[in-house]
């Protein structure tokens, strides 16, 4: 019985030691967790761009439902049209025109792809909207496209096809432009005022029809606003 009593005493002592170690580890873990949260809090105050400047997308059934049909034909990663550089947080959508009357969306996409071999230029776009409303994606939205100069790093670019020198878009192209812009606004938490022209970045006459017809541009933005509201 004395032996059993000693064993019980040893067992209780071992149990107490285990509990003490467990409490110690939990205390250390809690301290580490508090320190991590403190560091993150300080970083958010001192250098908020660490968090705010990162690329991110919103998700939701209404966003998925608003997505237009997109033909994904990504360019080969290369220094002339798809550098593979990550974007920052997307804060705008830039509308362009191809300045190539009659060319299709795939014609323009294939031109971007050819630059990897001929090195003629450094140019591309995330999307190209065609004459019949088809949408071709050339560069992921989380990667830089060579389209909008100083705004390449924080915008998504859309090149739009047109049938003639006026730069005016077909009805099919126009409808797809509205749908694509509204979906991208939903995806990145933007509104119609975050949709801009290449002209608004550099002063270039692009997209020609919307630069030379300010009222048409305002109507286009209003249509984007309505599309966004109808998607919520």
Coordinates of N, CA and C in Angstrom, one line a residue:
X1 N 0.8 -1.2 0.0 CA 0.0 0.0 0.0 C 0.9 1.3 0.0
X2 N 2.0 1.2 0.7 CA 2.9 2.3 0.7 C 3.4 2.6 -0.7
X3 N 3.7 1.5 -1.4 CA 4.2 1.6 -2.8 C 3.1 2.3 -3.7
X4 N 1.9 1.8 -3.5 CA 0.8 2.4 -4.3 C 0.6 3.9 -3.9
X5 N 0.7 4.2 -2.7 CA 0.6 5.6 -2.2 C 1.6 6.5 -2.9
X6 N 2.9 5.9 -2.9 CA 4.0 6.7 -3.5 C 3.8 6.9 -5.0
X7 N 3.3 5.8 -5.6 CA 3.0 5.9 -7.1 C 1.9 7.0 -7.4
X8 N 0.9 7.0 -6.5 CA -0.2 8.0 -6.7 C 0.4 9.4 -6.5
X9 N 1.2 9.5 -5.5 CA 1.9 10.8 -5.2 C 2.7 11.3 -6.4
X10 N 3.5 10.3 -7.0 CA 4.3 10.6 -8.1 C 3.5 11.0 -9.3
X11 N 2.4 10.3 -9.5 CA 1.5 10.5 -10.6 C 0.9 11.9 -10.5
X12 N 0.4 12.3 -9.3 CA -0.1 13.6 -9.1 C 0.9 14.7 -9.4
X13 N 2.1 14.5 -8.9 CA 3.2 15.4 -9.1 C 3.5 15.6 -10.6
X14 N 3.5 14.5 -11.3 CA 3.8 14.5 -12.8 C 2.7 15.3 -13.5
X15 N 1.4 15.0 -13.1 CA 0.3 15.7 -13.7 C 0.4 17.2 -13.4
X16 N 0.8 17.6 -12.2 CA 0.9 19.0 -11.9 C 2.0 19.6 -12.8
X17 N 3.1 18.9 -13.0 CA 4.2 19.4 -13.8 C 3.7 19.6 -15.2
X18 N 2.9 18.6 -15.7 CA 2.4 18.7 -17.1 C 1.5 19.9 -17.2
X19 N 0.6 20.1 -16.3 CA -0.3 21.2 -16.3 C 0.4 22.6 -16.2
X20 N 1.5 22.6 -15.4 CA 2.3 23.8 -15.3 C 3.0 24.1 -16.6
X21 N 3.5 23.1 -17.3 CA 4.2 23.3 -18.6 C 3.2 23.8 -19.6
X22 N 2.0 23.2 -19.6 CA 0.9 23.6 -20.5 C 0.5 25.0 -20.3
X23 N 0.4 25.4 -19.1 CA 0.0 26.8 -18.8 C 1.1 27.8 -19.3
X24 N 2.4 27.3 -19.1 CA 3.5 28.1 -19.5 C 3.5 28.3 -21.0
X25 N 3.3 27.2 -21.7 CA 3.3 27.2 -23.2 C 2.1 28.1 -23.7
X26 N 1.0 28.0 -23.0 CA -0.2 28.8 -23.4 C 0.1 30.3 -23.2
X27 N 0.8 30.6 -22.1 CA 1.1 32.0 -21.8 C 2.0 32.5 -22.8
X28 N 3.1 31.7 -23.2 CA 4.0 32.2 -24.2 C 3.3 32.4 -25.5
X29 N 2.5 31.4 -25.9 CA 1.7 31.5 -27.2 C 0.9 32.8 -27.2
X30 N 0.2 33.1 -26.1 CA -0.7 34.2 -26.0 C 0.1 35.5 -26.1
X31 N 1.3 35.5 -25.5 CA 2.2 36.7 -25.6 C 2.7 36.9 -27.0
X32 N 3.0 35.8 -27.7 CA 3.5 35.9 -29.1 C 2.4 36.4 -30.0
X33 N 1.1 35.9 -29.7 CA 0.0 36.4 -30.5 C -0.3 37.8 -30.4
X34 N -0.2 38.3 -29.1 CA -0.4 39.7 -28.8 C 0.7 40.6 -29.5
X35 N 1.9 40.1 -29.5 CA 3.0 40.8 -30.1 C 2.8 40.9 -31.7
X36 N 2.3 39.8 -32.3 CA 2.1 39.8 -33.7 C 1.0 40.8 -34.1
X37 N -0.1 40.9 -33.3 CA -1.1 41.8 -33.5 C -0.7 43.3 -33.3
X38 N 0.2 43.5 -32.4 CA 0.8 44.8 -32.1 C 1.6 45.3 -33.3
X39 N 2.5 44.4 -33.8 CA 3.3 44.7 -34.9 C 2.5 45.0 -36.2
X40 N 1.4 44.2 -36.4 CA 0.6 44.5 -37.6 C -0.2 45.8 -37.4
X41 N -0.6 46.1 -36.2 CA -1.3 47.4 -35.9 C -0.3 48.6 -36.2
X42 N 0.9 48.5 -35.7 CA 1.9 49.5 -35.9 C 2.1 49.7 -37.4
X43 N 2.3 48.6 -38.2 CA 2.6 48.7 -39.6 C 1.4 49.3 -40.3
X44 N 0.2 49.0 -39.9 CA -1.0 49.6 -40.6 C -1.1 51.1 -40.4
X45 N -0.6 51.6 -39.2 CA -0.6 53.0 -39.0 C 0.6 53.7 -39.7
X46 N 1.8 53.1 -39.5 CA 3.0 53.7 -40.0 C 3.2 53.6 -41.5
X47 N 2.8 52.4 -42.1 CA 3.0 52.1 -43.5 C 1.7 51.4 -44.0
X48 N 0.6 52.1 -44.1 CA -0.7 51.5 -44.5 C -0.7 51.0 -45.9
X49 N 0.3 51.4 -46.8 CA 0.3 50.9 -48.2 C 0.7 49.5 -48.2
X50 N 1.3 48.9 -47.1 CA 1.7 47.5 -47.1 C 0.4 46.7 -47.3
X51 N -0.7 47.1 -46.8 CA -1.9 46.4 -46.9 C -2.8 47.0 -47.9
X52 N -3.0 48.3 -48.0 CA -3.9 48.9 -48.9 C -3.5 48.8 -50.3
X53 N -2.2 48.7 -50.6 CA -1.7 48.8 -51.9 C -1.6 47.5 -52.7
X54 N -2.1 46.4 -52.0 CA -2.0 45.1 -52.6 C -3.2 44.8 -53.5
X55 N -2.9 44.1 -54.6 CA -4.0 43.6 -55.5 C -5.0 42.8 -54.8
X56 N -6.2 43.0 -55.0 CA -7.3 42.1 -54.4 C -8.6 42.3 -55.2
X57 N -9.3 41.2 -55.2 CA -10.6 41.2 -55.9 C -11.7 40.9 -54.9
X58 N -12.9 41.4 -55.3 CA -14.1 41.1 -54.5 C -14.8 39.9 -55.1
X59 N -15.5 39.2 -54.3 CA -16.2 38.0 -54.8 C -17.7 38.1 -54.4
X60 N -18.5 37.4 -55.1 CA -20.0 37.4 -54.7 C -20.8 36.8 -55.9
X61 N -21.9 36.3 -55.7 CA -22.8 35.8 -56.7 C -23.2 36.8 -57.7
X62 N -23.4 38.1 -57.2 CA -23.8 39.1 -58.1 C -22.7 39.5 -59.1
X63 N -21.4 39.4 -58.6 CA -20.3 39.7 -59.4 C -20.1 38.7 -60.5
X64 N -20.3 37.4 -60.1 CA -20.2 36.3 -61.1 C -21.3 36.4 -62.1
X65 N -22.5 36.8 -61.7 CA -23.6 36.9 -62.6 C -23.4 38.0 -63.6
X66 N -22.6 39.1 -63.2 CA -22.4 40.2 -64.1 C -21.3 40.0 -65.1
X67 N -20.5 39.0 -64.9 CA -19.3 38.7 -65.8 C -19.7 38.4 -67.2
X68 N -19.2 39.2 -68.2 CA -19.5 38.9 -69.6 C -18.7 37.7 -70.1
X69 N -19.1 37.2 -71.2 CA -18.4 36.1 -71.8 C -17.0 36.6 -72.3
X70 N -15.9 35.9 -71.9 CA -14.6 36.4 -72.2 C -13.8 35.2 -72.8
X71 N -13.2 35.5 -73.9 CA -12.3 34.5 -74.6 C -10.9 34.8 -74.1
X72 N -10.4 33.9 -73.2 CA -9.1 34.1 -72.6 C -8.0 33.6 -73.5
X73 N -7.2 34.5 -74.0 CA -6.1 34.2 -74.9 C -4.9 34.9 -74.5
X74 N -4.3 34.5 -73.3 CA -3.2 35.2 -72.7 C -2.0 35.2 -73.6
X75 N -1.3 36.3 -73.5 CA 0.0 36.5 -74.3 C 1.1 35.7 -73.5
X76 N 2.1 35.3 -74.3 CA 3.3 34.7 -73.7 C 4.0 35.8 -72.9
X77 N 4.5 35.4 -71.7 CA 5.2 36.4 -70.9 C 6.5 36.8 -71.6
X78 N 6.6 38.1 -71.8 CA 7.8 38.6 -72.6 C 7.9 40.1 -72.2
X79 N 9.1 40.7 -72.5 CA 9.3 42.1 -72.1 C 8.6 43.1 -72.9
X80 N 8.0 42.7 -74.1 CA 7.4 43.7 -75.0 C 5.9 43.8 -74.9
X81 N 5.2 42.8 -74.4 CA 3.8 43.0 -74.3 C 3.1 42.4 -73.0
X82 N 3.8 41.5 -72.4 CA 3.3 40.9 -71.1 C 4.5 40.7 -70.2
X83 N 5.0 41.7 -69.5 CA 6.2 41.6 -68.7 C 6.0 40.7 -67.4
X84 N 4.8 40.4 -67.0 CA 4.6 39.5 -65.9 C 4.7 40.3 -64.6
X85 N 4.8 41.6 -64.6 CA 4.9 42.4 -63.4 C 3.5 42.5 -62.7
X86 N 3.5 42.3 -61.4 CA 2.3 42.4 -60.6 C 1.8 43.8 -60.5
X87 N 0.5 44.0 -60.6 CA -0.1 45.3 -60.3 C -0.2 45.6 -58.8
X88 N -0.5 46.8 -58.5 CA -0.9 47.2 -57.2 C -2.4 47.0 -57.1
X89 N -3.0 47.6 -56.0 CA -4.4 47.6 -55.9 C -5.0 48.3 -57.2
X90 N -6.0 47.7 -57.8 CA -6.7 48.3 -59.0 C -7.6 49.5 -58.5
X91 N -7.2 50.7 -59.0 CA -8.0 51.9 -58.6 C -8.7 52.5 -59.8
X92 N -8.5 51.9 -61.0 CA -9.2 52.5 -62.2 C -9.2 51.6 -63.4
X93 N -10.1 51.9 -64.3 CA -10.2 51.2 -65.6 C -10.0 52.2 -66.7
X94 N -9.1 51.9 -67.6 CA -8.8 52.9 -68.7 C -9.3 52.3 -70.0
X95 N -10.1 53.2 -70.7 CA -10.6 52.8 -72.0 C -9.8 53.4 -73.1
X96 N -9.5 52.6 -74.1 CA -8.7 53.0 -75.3 C -9.4 52.7 -76.6
X97 N -9.0 53.2 -77.7 CA -9.4 52.7 -79.0 C -8.2 52.2 -79.7
X98 N -8.3 51.2 -80.6 CA -7.2 50.6 -81.2 C -6.4 51.5 -82.2
X99 N -7.1 52.5 -82.8 CA -6.5 53.3 -83.9 C -6.2 52.4 -85.0
X100 N -6.9 51.3 -85.2 CA -6.6 50.4 -86.3 C -8.0 50.0 -86.9
X101 N -8.6 50.9 -87.7 CA -9.9 50.7 -88.2 C -10.1 49.3 -88.9
X102 N -11.2 48.6 -88.5 CA -11.6 47.4 -89.1 C -10.9 46.1 -88.6
X103 N -9.9 46.3 -87.8 CA -9.2 45.2 -87.2 C -10.1 44.5 -86.1
X104 N -10.0 43.2 -86.0 CA -10.8 42.5 -85.0 C -10.0 42.4 -83.6
X105 N -10.7 41.9 -82.6 CA -10.1 41.7 -81.3 C -8.9 40.8 -81.4
X106 N -9.1 39.7 -82.1 CA -8.0 38.7 -82.2 C -6.8 39.3 -83.1
X107 N -7.1 40.1 -84.1 CA -6.1 40.7 -84.9 C -5.2 41.6 -83.9
X108 N -5.8 42.3 -83.0 CA -5.0 43.1 -82.1 C -4.3 42.3 -81.1
X109 N -5.0 41.3 -80.6 CA -4.3 40.4 -79.6 C -3.1 39.7 -80.3
X110 N -3.2 39.3 -81.5 CA -2.1 38.6 -82.2 C -0.9 39.6 -82.5
X111 N -1.3 40.8 -82.7 CA -0.2 41.9 -82.9 C 0.6 42.0 -81.6
X112 N -0.1 42.1 -80.4 CA 0.6 42.1 -79.1 C 1.5 40.9 -79.0
X113 N 1.0 39.7 -79.4 CA 1.8 38.5 -79.2 C 3.0 38.5 -80.1
X114 N 2.9 39.1 -81.3 CA 4.0 39.2 -82.2 C 5.2 40.0 -81.7
X115 N 4.9 40.9 -80.8 CA 6.0 41.8 -80.3 C 7.1 41.0 -79.6
X116 N 6.8 39.9 -79.0 CA 7.8 39.1 -78.4 C 8.9 38.6 -79.3
X117 N 8.6 38.6 -80.6 CA 9.5 38.1 -81.6 C 10.1 39.3 -82.4
X118 N 9.3 40.3 -82.8 CA 9.8 41.4 -83.6 C 10.3 42.6 -82.9
X119 N 9.9 42.7 -81.6 CA 10.5 43.8 -80.7 C 10.2 45.2 -81.3
X120 N 9.2 45.3 -82.0 CA 8.9 46.6 -82.7 C 8.4 47.7 -81.7
X121 N 7.8 47.2 -80.6 CA 7.1 48.2 -79.7 C 6.9 47.5 -78.3
X122 N 6.5 48.3 -77.4 CA 6.1 47.8 -76.1 C 4.7 48.2 -75.9
X123 N 3.7 47.4 -76.2 CA 2.3 47.8 -76.1 C 1.4 46.5 -75.9
X124 N 0.3 46.7 -75.2 CA -0.6 45.6 -74.9 C -1.8 46.1 -74.2
X125 N -2.7 45.3 -73.8 CA -3.9 45.6 -73.1 C -4.4 44.4 -72.3
X126 N -5.1 44.6 -71.2 CA -5.7 43.5 -70.5 C -6.8 42.8 -71.3
X127 N -7.6 43.7 -72.0 CA -8.7 43.2 -72.7 C -8.8 43.9 -74.1
X128 N -9.3 43.2 -75.1 CA -9.7 43.9 -76.3 C -11.2 43.5 -76.6
X129 N -12.0 44.6 -76.9 CA -13.4 44.4 -77.3 C -13.5 44.5 -78.8
X130 N -14.1 43.5 -79.4 CA -14.1 43.4 -80.9 C -15.3 44.1 -81.5
X131 N -15.3 44.1 -82.8 CA -16.4 44.8 -83.6 C -17.7 44.1 -83.4
X132 N -17.8 42.8 -83.1 CA -19.0 42.1 -82.9 C -19.3 41.9 -81.4
X133 N -18.6 42.7 -80.6 CA -18.8 42.6 -79.1 C -18.0 41.5 -78.4
X134 N -17.2 40.8 -79.2 CA -16.4 39.7 -78.5 C -15.4 40.3 -77.6
X135 N -15.1 39.7 -76.5 CA -14.1 40.2 -75.6 C -13.0 39.2 -75.5
X136 N -11.8 39.6 -75.8 CA -10.6 38.8 -75.7 C -9.7 39.3 -74.5
X137 N -9.3 38.4 -73.6 CA -8.4 38.8 -72.6 C -7.0 38.4 -73.0
X138 N -6.1 39.4 -72.9 CA -4.7 39.2 -73.3 C -3.7 39.1 -72.1
X139 N -4.0 39.8 -71.0 CA -3.1 39.9 -69.9 C -4.0 39.8 -68.6
X140 N -3.7 39.0 -67.6 CA -4.5 38.9 -66.4 C -4.6 40.3 -65.7
X141 N -5.7 40.5 -65.0 CA -5.9 41.8 -64.4 C -4.9 42.0 -63.2
X142 N -4.2 41.0 -62.8 CA -3.3 41.2 -61.7 C -1.9 41.4 -62.2
X143 N -1.8 41.5 -63.6 CA -0.5 41.8 -64.2 C -0.6 43.1 -65.0
X144 N 0.6 43.8 -65.1 CA 0.7 45.0 -65.8 C 0.6 44.8 -67.3
X145 N -0.2 45.6 -68.0 CA -0.2 45.7 -69.5 C 0.4 47.0 -69.9
X146 N 1.0 47.0 -71.0 CA 1.6 48.3 -71.5 C 0.6 49.1 -72.3
X147 N -0.2 49.9 -71.6 CA -1.3 50.6 -72.3 C -1.5 52.0 -71.8
X148 N -1.4 52.2 -70.5 CA -1.8 53.5 -69.9 C -0.7 54.2 -69.2
X149 N 0.5 54.1 -69.7 CA 1.6 54.9 -69.2 C 1.8 54.8 -67.7
X150 N 1.7 56.0 -67.0 CA 1.9 56.0 -65.6 C 0.9 55.2 -64.8
X151 N -0.2 54.9 -65.4 CA -1.3 54.2 -64.7 C -1.3 52.7 -64.9
X152 N -0.3 52.2 -65.6 CA -0.2 50.8 -65.9 C -0.3 50.0 -64.6
X153 N 0.3 50.5 -63.5 CA 0.5 49.7 -62.3 C -0.7 49.6 -61.5
X154 N -1.7 50.4 -61.7 CA -2.9 50.4 -60.8 C -4.2 50.4 -61.6
X155 N -4.2 50.1 -62.9 CA -5.4 50.1 -63.7 C -5.5 48.8 -64.5
X156 N -6.8 48.6 -65.0 CA -7.0 47.6 -66.0 C -7.3 48.3 -67.3
X157 N -6.7 47.9 -68.4 CA -6.8 48.5 -69.7 C -7.7 47.8 -70.6
X158 N -8.5 48.5 -71.4 CA -9.5 47.9 -72.4 C -9.3 48.6 -73.7
X159 N -8.8 47.9 -74.7 CA -8.7 48.4 -76.1 C -10.0 48.1 -76.8
X160 N -10.5 49.0 -77.5 CA -11.8 48.8 -78.2 C -11.7 49.0 -79.7
X161 N -12.2 48.0 -80.4 CA -12.1 48.1 -81.9 C -13.2 49.0 -82.5
X162 N -12.9 49.5 -83.7 CA -13.9 50.4 -84.3 C -13.8 50.2 -85.8
X163 N -14.9 50.5 -86.5 CA -14.9 50.1 -88.0 C -14.3 51.2 -88.9
X164 N -14.1 52.4 -88.5 CA -13.6 53.4 -89.4 C -12.8 54.5 -88.6
X165 N -12.4 55.5 -89.4 CA -11.4 56.5 -88.8 C -12.1 57.4 -87.8
X166 N -13.4 57.5 -87.7 CA -14.1 58.3 -86.7 C -13.8 57.8 -85.3
X167 N -13.5 56.5 -85.2 CA -13.3 55.9 -83.8 C -14.6 55.6 -83.1
X168 N -15.8 55.8 -83.8 CA -17.0 55.5 -83.2 C -17.2 54.0 -83.1
X169 N -17.8 53.5 -82.0 CA -17.9 52.0 -81.8 C -19.2 51.5 -82.4
X170 N -19.2 50.2 -82.8 CA -20.4 49.6 -83.2 C -21.3 49.4 -81.9
X171 N -22.6 49.2 -82.1 CA -23.5 48.9 -81.0 C -23.1 47.7 -80.2
X172 N -22.6 46.7 -80.9 CA -22.2 45.5 -80.2 C -20.9 45.7 -79.4
X173 N -20.0 46.5 -79.9 CA -18.8 46.8 -79.1 C -19.2 47.6 -77.9
X174 N -20.0 48.6 -78.1 CA -20.4 49.5 -77.1 C -21.1 48.7 -75.9
X175 N -22.0 47.8 -76.2 CA -22.7 47.1 -75.2 C -21.7 46.2 -74.4
X176 N -20.7 45.6 -75.1 CA -19.7 44.8 -74.4 C -18.8 45.7 -73.5
X177 N -18.5 46.9 -74.0 CA -17.7 47.8 -73.2 C -18.4 48.1 -71.9
X178 N -19.7 48.4 -72.0 CA -20.4 48.8 -70.8 C -20.4 47.6 -69.8
X179 N -20.7 46.4 -70.4 CA -20.8 45.2 -69.5 C -19.5 44.9 -68.9
X180 N -18.4 45.0 -69.7 CA -17.1 44.7 -69.1 C -16.6 45.7 -68.1
X181 N -16.9 47.0 -68.3 CA -16.5 48.0 -67.4 C -17.3 47.9 -66.1
X182 N -18.6 47.6 -66.2 CA -19.4 47.5 -65.0 C -19.0 46.3 -64.1
X183 N -18.7 45.2 -64.8 CA -18.2 44.0 -64.1 C -16.9 44.2 -63.4
X184 N -16.0 44.9 -64.1 CA -14.7 45.2 -63.4 C -14.9 46.1 -62.3
X185 N -15.8 47.1 -62.4 CA -16.1 48.0 -61.2 C -16.5 47.2 -60.0
X186 N -17.4 46.2 -60.3 CA -17.9 45.4 -59.2 C -16.8 44.6 -58.6
X187 N -16.0 44.0 -59.4 CA -14.8 43.2 -59.0 C -13.8 43.9 -58.2
X188 N -13.6 45.2 -58.4 CA -12.6 45.9 -57.7 C -13.1 47.0 -56.8
X189 N -14.4 47.0 -56.6 CA -15.0 48.0 -55.7 C -14.9 49.4 -56.2
X190 N -15.1 49.6 -57.5 CA -15.0 50.9 -58.1 C -16.4 51.4 -58.6
X191 N -16.5 52.6 -59.1 CA -17.7 53.1 -59.7 C -17.4 53.7 -61.1
X192 N -18.5 54.2 -61.7 CA -18.3 54.8 -63.0 C -17.3 55.9 -63.1
X193 N -17.1 56.6 -62.0 CA -16.1 57.7 -62.0 C -14.7 57.3 -62.0
X194 N -14.5 56.0 -61.7 CA -13.1 55.4 -61.8 C -12.8 54.8 -63.2
X195 N -13.8 54.9 -64.1 CA -13.5 54.6 -65.5 C -13.1 55.8 -66.2
X196 N -11.9 55.8 -66.8 CA -11.3 57.0 -67.4 C -10.8 56.6 -68.8
X197 N -10.5 57.7 -69.6 CA -9.9 57.5 -70.9 C -8.4 57.6 -70.9
X198 N -7.8 57.0 -71.8 CA -6.3 57.2 -72.0 C -6.0 58.7 -72.0
X199 N -6.9 59.5 -72.6 CA -6.7 60.9 -72.7 C -6.6 61.6 -71.3
X200 N -7.3 61.0 -70.3 CA -7.3 61.6 -69.0 C -6.0 61.3 -68.3
X201 N -5.2 60.4 -68.8 CA -3.8 60.1 -68.2 C -2.8 60.9 -68.9
X202 N -2.8 61.0 -70.2 CA -1.7 61.6 -71.0 C -2.1 62.7 -71.9
X203 N -3.4 62.9 -72.1 CA -3.8 64.0 -73.0 C -3.8 63.5 -74.5
X204 N -3.6 62.2 -74.7 CA -3.6 61.6 -76.0 C -5.0 61.5 -76.5
X205 N -5.3 61.7 -77.8 CA -6.6 61.6 -78.4 C -7.1 60.2 -78.5
X206 N -7.3 59.6 -77.3 CA -7.7 58.2 -77.2 C -8.6 58.0 -76.0
X207 N -9.7 57.3 -76.1 CA -10.3 56.9 -77.4 C -10.9 58.1 -78.2
X208 N -10.5 58.1 -79.4 CA -10.8 59.3 -80.2 C -12.3 59.8 -80.2
X209 N -13.2 58.9 -80.3 CA -14.6 59.3 -80.4 C -15.1 59.9 -79.0
X210 N -14.6 59.3 -77.9 CA -15.0 59.8 -76.6 C -14.3 61.0 -76.2
X211 N -13.1 61.3 -76.8 CA -12.4 62.5 -76.5 C -13.1 63.7 -77.3
X212 N -13.4 63.4 -78.5 CA -14.0 64.5 -79.4 C -15.5 64.6 -79.2
X213 N -16.1 63.7 -78.4 CA -17.6 63.8 -78.1 C -17.8 63.6 -76.6
X214 N -17.6 64.7 -75.9 CA -17.6 64.6 -74.4 C -19.0 64.1 -73.9
X215 N -20.0 64.5 -74.6 CA -21.4 64.1 -74.2 C -21.5 62.6 -74.3
X216 N -21.0 62.0 -75.4 CA -21.0 60.6 -75.6 C -20.3 59.9 -74.5
X217 N -19.2 60.4 -74.0 CA -18.4 59.9 -72.9 C -19.2 59.9 -71.6
X218 N -19.9 61.0 -71.4 CA -20.7 61.1 -70.2 C -21.8 60.1 -70.2
X219 N -22.5 59.9 -71.3 CA -23.5 58.9 -71.5 C -23.0 57.5 -71.2
X220 N -21.8 57.2 -71.8 CA -21.2 55.9 -71.6 C -21.0 55.6 -70.1
X221 N -20.5 56.6 -69.3 CA -20.3 56.4 -67.9 C -21.6 56.3 -67.2
X222 N -22.7 57.0 -67.6 CA -24.0 56.8 -67.0 C -24.5 55.4 -67.3
X223 N -24.3 54.9 -68.5 CA -24.7 53.5 -68.7 C -24.0 52.5 -67.9
X224 N -22.7 52.7 -67.6 CA -21.9 51.9 -66.7 C -22.6 51.9 -65.3
X225 N -22.9 53.1 -64.8 CA -23.5 53.3 -63.5 C -24.8 52.5 -63.4
X226 N -25.7 52.6 -64.4 CA -26.9 51.8 -64.5 C -26.7 50.3 -64.4
X227 N -25.7 49.9 -65.2 CA -25.3 48.4 -65.2 C -24.9 48.0 -63.9
X228 N -24.1 48.8 -63.2 CA -23.6 48.4 -61.8 C -24.8 48.3 -60.9
X229 N -25.7 49.3 -60.9 CA -26.9 49.3 -60.0 C -27.8 48.1 -60.3
X230 N -27.9 47.7 -61.6 CA -28.8 46.6 -61.9 C -28.2 45.3 -61.5
X231 N -26.9 45.3 -61.2 CA -26.2 44.0 -60.9 C -26.2 43.7 -59.4
X232 N -26.6 44.7 -58.6 CA -26.5 44.6 -57.1 C -27.8 44.0 -56.6

